[in-house]
mmCIF file of C-alpha atoms and ligand atoms in Angstrom:
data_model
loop_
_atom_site.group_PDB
_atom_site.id
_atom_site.type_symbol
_atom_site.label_atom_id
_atom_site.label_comp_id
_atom_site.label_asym_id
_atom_site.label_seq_id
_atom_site.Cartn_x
_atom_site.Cartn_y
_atom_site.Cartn_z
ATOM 1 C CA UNK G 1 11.743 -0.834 9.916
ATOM 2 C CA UNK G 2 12.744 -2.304 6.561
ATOM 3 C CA UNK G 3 10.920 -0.193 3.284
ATOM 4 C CA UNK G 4 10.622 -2.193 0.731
ATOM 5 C CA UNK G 5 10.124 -0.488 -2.330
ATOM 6 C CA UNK G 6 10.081 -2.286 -6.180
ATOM 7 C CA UNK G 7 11.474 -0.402 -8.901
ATOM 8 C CA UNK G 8 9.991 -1.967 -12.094
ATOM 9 C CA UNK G 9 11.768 -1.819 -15.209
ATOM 10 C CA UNK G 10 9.873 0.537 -17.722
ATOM 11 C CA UNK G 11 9.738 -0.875 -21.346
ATOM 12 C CA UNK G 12 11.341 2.346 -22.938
ATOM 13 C CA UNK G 13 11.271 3.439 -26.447
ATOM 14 C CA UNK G 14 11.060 6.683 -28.659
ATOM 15 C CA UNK G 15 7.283 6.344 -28.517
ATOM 16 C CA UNK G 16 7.366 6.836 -24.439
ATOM 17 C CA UNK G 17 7.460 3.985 -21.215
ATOM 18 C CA UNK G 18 5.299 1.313 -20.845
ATOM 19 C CA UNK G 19 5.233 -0.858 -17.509
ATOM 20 C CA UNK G 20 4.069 -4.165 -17.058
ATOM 21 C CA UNK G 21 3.865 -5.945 -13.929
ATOM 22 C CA UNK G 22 3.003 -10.218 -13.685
ATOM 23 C CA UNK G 23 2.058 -11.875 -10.302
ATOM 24 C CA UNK G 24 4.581 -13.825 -8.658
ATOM 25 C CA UNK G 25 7.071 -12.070 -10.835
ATOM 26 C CA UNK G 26 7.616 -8.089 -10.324
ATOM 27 C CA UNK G 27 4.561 -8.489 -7.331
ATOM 28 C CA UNK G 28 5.287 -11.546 -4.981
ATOM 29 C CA UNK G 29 1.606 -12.752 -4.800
ATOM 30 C CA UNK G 30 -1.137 -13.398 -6.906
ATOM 31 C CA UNK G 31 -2.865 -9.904 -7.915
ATOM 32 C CA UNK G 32 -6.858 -10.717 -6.786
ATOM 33 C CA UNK G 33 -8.017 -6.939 -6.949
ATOM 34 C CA UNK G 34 -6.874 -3.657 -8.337
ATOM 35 C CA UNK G 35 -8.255 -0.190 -7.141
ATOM 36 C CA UNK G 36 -6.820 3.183 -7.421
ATOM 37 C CA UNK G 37 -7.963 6.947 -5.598
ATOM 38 C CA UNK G 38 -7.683 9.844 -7.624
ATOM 39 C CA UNK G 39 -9.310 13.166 -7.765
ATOM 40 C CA UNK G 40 -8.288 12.835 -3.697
ATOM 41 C CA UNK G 41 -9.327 16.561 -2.275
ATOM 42 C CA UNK G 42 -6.464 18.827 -1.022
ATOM 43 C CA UNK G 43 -5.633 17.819 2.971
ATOM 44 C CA UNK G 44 -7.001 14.616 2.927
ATOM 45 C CA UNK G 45 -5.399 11.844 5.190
ATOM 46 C CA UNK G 46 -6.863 8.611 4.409
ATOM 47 C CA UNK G 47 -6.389 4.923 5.198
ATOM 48 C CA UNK G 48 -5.697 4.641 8.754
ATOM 49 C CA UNK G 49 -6.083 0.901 9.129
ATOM 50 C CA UNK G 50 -4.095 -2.354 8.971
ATOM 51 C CA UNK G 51 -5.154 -5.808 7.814
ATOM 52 C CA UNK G 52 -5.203 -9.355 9.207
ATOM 53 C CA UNK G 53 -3.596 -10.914 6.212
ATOM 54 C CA UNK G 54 -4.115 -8.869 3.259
ATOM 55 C CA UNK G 55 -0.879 -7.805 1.273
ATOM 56 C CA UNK G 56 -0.519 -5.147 -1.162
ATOM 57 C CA UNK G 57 1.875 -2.924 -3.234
ATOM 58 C CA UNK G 58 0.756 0.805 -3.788
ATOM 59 C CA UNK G 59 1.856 2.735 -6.793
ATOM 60 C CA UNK G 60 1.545 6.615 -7.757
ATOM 61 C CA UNK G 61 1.353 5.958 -11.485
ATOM 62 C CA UNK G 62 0.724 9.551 -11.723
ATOM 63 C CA UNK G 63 1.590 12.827 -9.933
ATOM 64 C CA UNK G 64 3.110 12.249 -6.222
ATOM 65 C CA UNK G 65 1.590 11.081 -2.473
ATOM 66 C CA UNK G 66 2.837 10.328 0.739
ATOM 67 C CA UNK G 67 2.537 6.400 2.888
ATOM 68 C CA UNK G 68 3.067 6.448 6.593
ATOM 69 C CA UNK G 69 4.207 3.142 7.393
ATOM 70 C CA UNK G 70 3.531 2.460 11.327
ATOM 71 C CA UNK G 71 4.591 -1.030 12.389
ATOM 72 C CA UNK G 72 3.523 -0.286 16.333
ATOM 73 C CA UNK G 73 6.989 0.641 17.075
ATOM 74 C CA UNK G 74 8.597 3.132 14.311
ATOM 75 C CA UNK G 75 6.874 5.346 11.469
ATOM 76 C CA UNK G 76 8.233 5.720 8.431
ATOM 77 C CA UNK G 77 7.194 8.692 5.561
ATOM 78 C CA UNK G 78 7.737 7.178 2.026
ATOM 79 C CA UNK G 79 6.749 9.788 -0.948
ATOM 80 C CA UNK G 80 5.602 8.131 -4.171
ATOM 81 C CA UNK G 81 6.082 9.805 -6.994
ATOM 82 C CA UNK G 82 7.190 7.445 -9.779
ATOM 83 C CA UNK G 83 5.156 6.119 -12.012
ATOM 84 C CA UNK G 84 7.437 3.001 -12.347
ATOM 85 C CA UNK G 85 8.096 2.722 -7.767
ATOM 86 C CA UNK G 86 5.582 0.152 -5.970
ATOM 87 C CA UNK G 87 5.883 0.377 -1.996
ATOM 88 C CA UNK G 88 5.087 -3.274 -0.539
ATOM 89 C CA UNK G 89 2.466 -2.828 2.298
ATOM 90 C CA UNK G 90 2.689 -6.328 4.240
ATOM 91 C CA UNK G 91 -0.511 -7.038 6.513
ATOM 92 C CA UNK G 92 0.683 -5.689 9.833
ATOM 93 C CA UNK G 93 1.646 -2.463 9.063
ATOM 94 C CA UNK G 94 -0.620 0.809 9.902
ATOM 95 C CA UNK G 95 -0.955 2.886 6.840
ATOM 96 C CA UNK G 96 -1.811 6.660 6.275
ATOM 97 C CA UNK G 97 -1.635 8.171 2.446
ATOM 98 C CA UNK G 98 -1.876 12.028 2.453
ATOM 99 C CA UNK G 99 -0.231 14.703 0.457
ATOM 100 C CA UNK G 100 -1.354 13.825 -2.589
ATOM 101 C CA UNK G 101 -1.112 16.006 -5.175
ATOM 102 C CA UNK G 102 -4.345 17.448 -7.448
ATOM 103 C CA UNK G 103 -3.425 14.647 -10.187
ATOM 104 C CA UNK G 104 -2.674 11.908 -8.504
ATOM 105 C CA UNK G 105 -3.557 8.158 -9.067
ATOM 106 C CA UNK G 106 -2.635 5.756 -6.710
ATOM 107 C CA UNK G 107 -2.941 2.343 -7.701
ATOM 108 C CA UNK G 108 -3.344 -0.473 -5.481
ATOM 109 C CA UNK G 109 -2.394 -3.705 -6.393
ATOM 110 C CA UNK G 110 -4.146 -6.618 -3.639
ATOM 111 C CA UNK G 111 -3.232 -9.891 -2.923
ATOM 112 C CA UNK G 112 -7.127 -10.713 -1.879
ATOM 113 C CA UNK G 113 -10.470 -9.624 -2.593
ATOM 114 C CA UNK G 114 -12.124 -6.796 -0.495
ATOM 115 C CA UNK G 115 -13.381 -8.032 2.486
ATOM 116 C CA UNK G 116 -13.833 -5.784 5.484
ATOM 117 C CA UNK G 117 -13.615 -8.419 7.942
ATOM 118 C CA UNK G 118 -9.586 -8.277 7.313
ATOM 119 C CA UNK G 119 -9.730 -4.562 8.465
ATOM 120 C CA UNK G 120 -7.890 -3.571 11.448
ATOM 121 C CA UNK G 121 -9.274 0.067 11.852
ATOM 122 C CA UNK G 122 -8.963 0.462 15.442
ATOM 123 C CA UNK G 123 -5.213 1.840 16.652
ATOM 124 C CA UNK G 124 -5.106 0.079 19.291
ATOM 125 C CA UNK G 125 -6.313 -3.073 18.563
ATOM 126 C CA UNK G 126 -3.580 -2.864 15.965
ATOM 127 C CA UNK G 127 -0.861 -2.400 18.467
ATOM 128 C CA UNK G 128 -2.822 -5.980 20.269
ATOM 129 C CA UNK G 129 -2.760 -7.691 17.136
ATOM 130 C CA UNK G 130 1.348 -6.896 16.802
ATOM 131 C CA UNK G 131 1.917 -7.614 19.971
ATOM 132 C CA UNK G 132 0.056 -11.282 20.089
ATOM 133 C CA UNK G 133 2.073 -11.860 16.384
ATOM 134 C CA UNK G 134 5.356 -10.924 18.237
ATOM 135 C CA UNK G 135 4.738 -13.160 21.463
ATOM 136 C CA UNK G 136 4.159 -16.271 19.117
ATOM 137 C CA UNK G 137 7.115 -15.572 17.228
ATOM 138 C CA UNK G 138 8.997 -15.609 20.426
HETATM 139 P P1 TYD L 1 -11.988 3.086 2.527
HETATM 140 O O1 TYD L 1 -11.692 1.786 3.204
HETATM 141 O O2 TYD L 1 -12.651 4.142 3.323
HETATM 142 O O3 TYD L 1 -10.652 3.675 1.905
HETATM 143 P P2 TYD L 1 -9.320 4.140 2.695
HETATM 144 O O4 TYD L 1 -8.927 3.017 3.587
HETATM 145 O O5 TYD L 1 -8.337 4.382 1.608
HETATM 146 O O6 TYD L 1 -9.629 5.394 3.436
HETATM 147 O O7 TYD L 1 -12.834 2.758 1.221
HETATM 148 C C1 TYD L 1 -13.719 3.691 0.652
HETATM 149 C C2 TYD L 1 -14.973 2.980 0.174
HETATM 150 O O8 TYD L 1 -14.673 2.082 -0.896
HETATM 151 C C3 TYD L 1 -15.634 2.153 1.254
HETATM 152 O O9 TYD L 1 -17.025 2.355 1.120
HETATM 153 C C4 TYD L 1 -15.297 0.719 0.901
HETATM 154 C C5 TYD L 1 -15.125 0.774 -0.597
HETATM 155 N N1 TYD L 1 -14.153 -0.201 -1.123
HETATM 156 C C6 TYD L 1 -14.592 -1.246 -1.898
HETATM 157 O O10 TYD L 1 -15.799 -1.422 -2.145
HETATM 158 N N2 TYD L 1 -13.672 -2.113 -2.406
HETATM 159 C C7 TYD L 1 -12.349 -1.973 -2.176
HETATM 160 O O11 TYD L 1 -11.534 -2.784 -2.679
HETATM 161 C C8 TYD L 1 -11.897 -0.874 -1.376
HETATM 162 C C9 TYD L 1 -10.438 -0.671 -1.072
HETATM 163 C C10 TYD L 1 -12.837 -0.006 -0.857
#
């Protein structure tokens, strides 16, 4: 399984860093929502779906957290913990964040508004929906 993971160039100066990040540009679609989780209780495992179409790249712009990336045949662990790191999340892929730390933010960038029809929440009707991708591709 490929990780792809942006680093974005910070805008660095004596003052501190500033990040800025453009559709199309530094994210390769066209940003339709935003939404971040902090204040996420010690423990917590949350997520645990994939989507039909939606894309999305997840950022820790503050203290640290952990992605599971499950694409039906290999997991992956990625830690976040840089403020300036985005981990691209493409539609197919099962996700789990846990281990966050007490301050973290995680900031979601989407490439479509919220719409739960586009939730795949059920494991294994994830694994069907990978599996009827894959066939067609073959
Ligand atoms: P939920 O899907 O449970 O989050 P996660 O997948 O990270 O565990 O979302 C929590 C609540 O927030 C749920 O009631 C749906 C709502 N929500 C929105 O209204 N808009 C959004 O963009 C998102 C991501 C969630």
């Amino acid at each position: 399984m490929q990780v792809v993971k942006y680093v974005f160039q910070p805008h660095g100066d004596e003052r501190g860093q500033l990040v800025a990040l453009e559709e199309y540009k530094d994210i390769p679609f066209e940003i339709k929502r935003v939404y971040f989780m902090y204040d996420t209780l010690e423990g917590v495992r949350r997520g645990f779906h994939a989507h039909k179409s939606l894309e999305q790249i997840l950022i820790c712009i503050h203290g640290s957290c952990k992605i599971l990336l499950d694409n039906g045949r290999e997991k992956k662990v990625v830690p976040l913990e840089k403020p300036y790191e985005g981990l691209y999340v493409s539609n197919d892929m099962w996700r789990e964040m846990f281990d966050f730390s007490p301050d973290a933010v995680l900031l979601v960038l989407a490439s479509e508004l919220y719409d739960e029809r586009d939730y795949i929440r059920d494991y294994d009707e994830f694994l069907a929906f990978i599996k009827g991708k894959t066939e067609v591709a073959e």
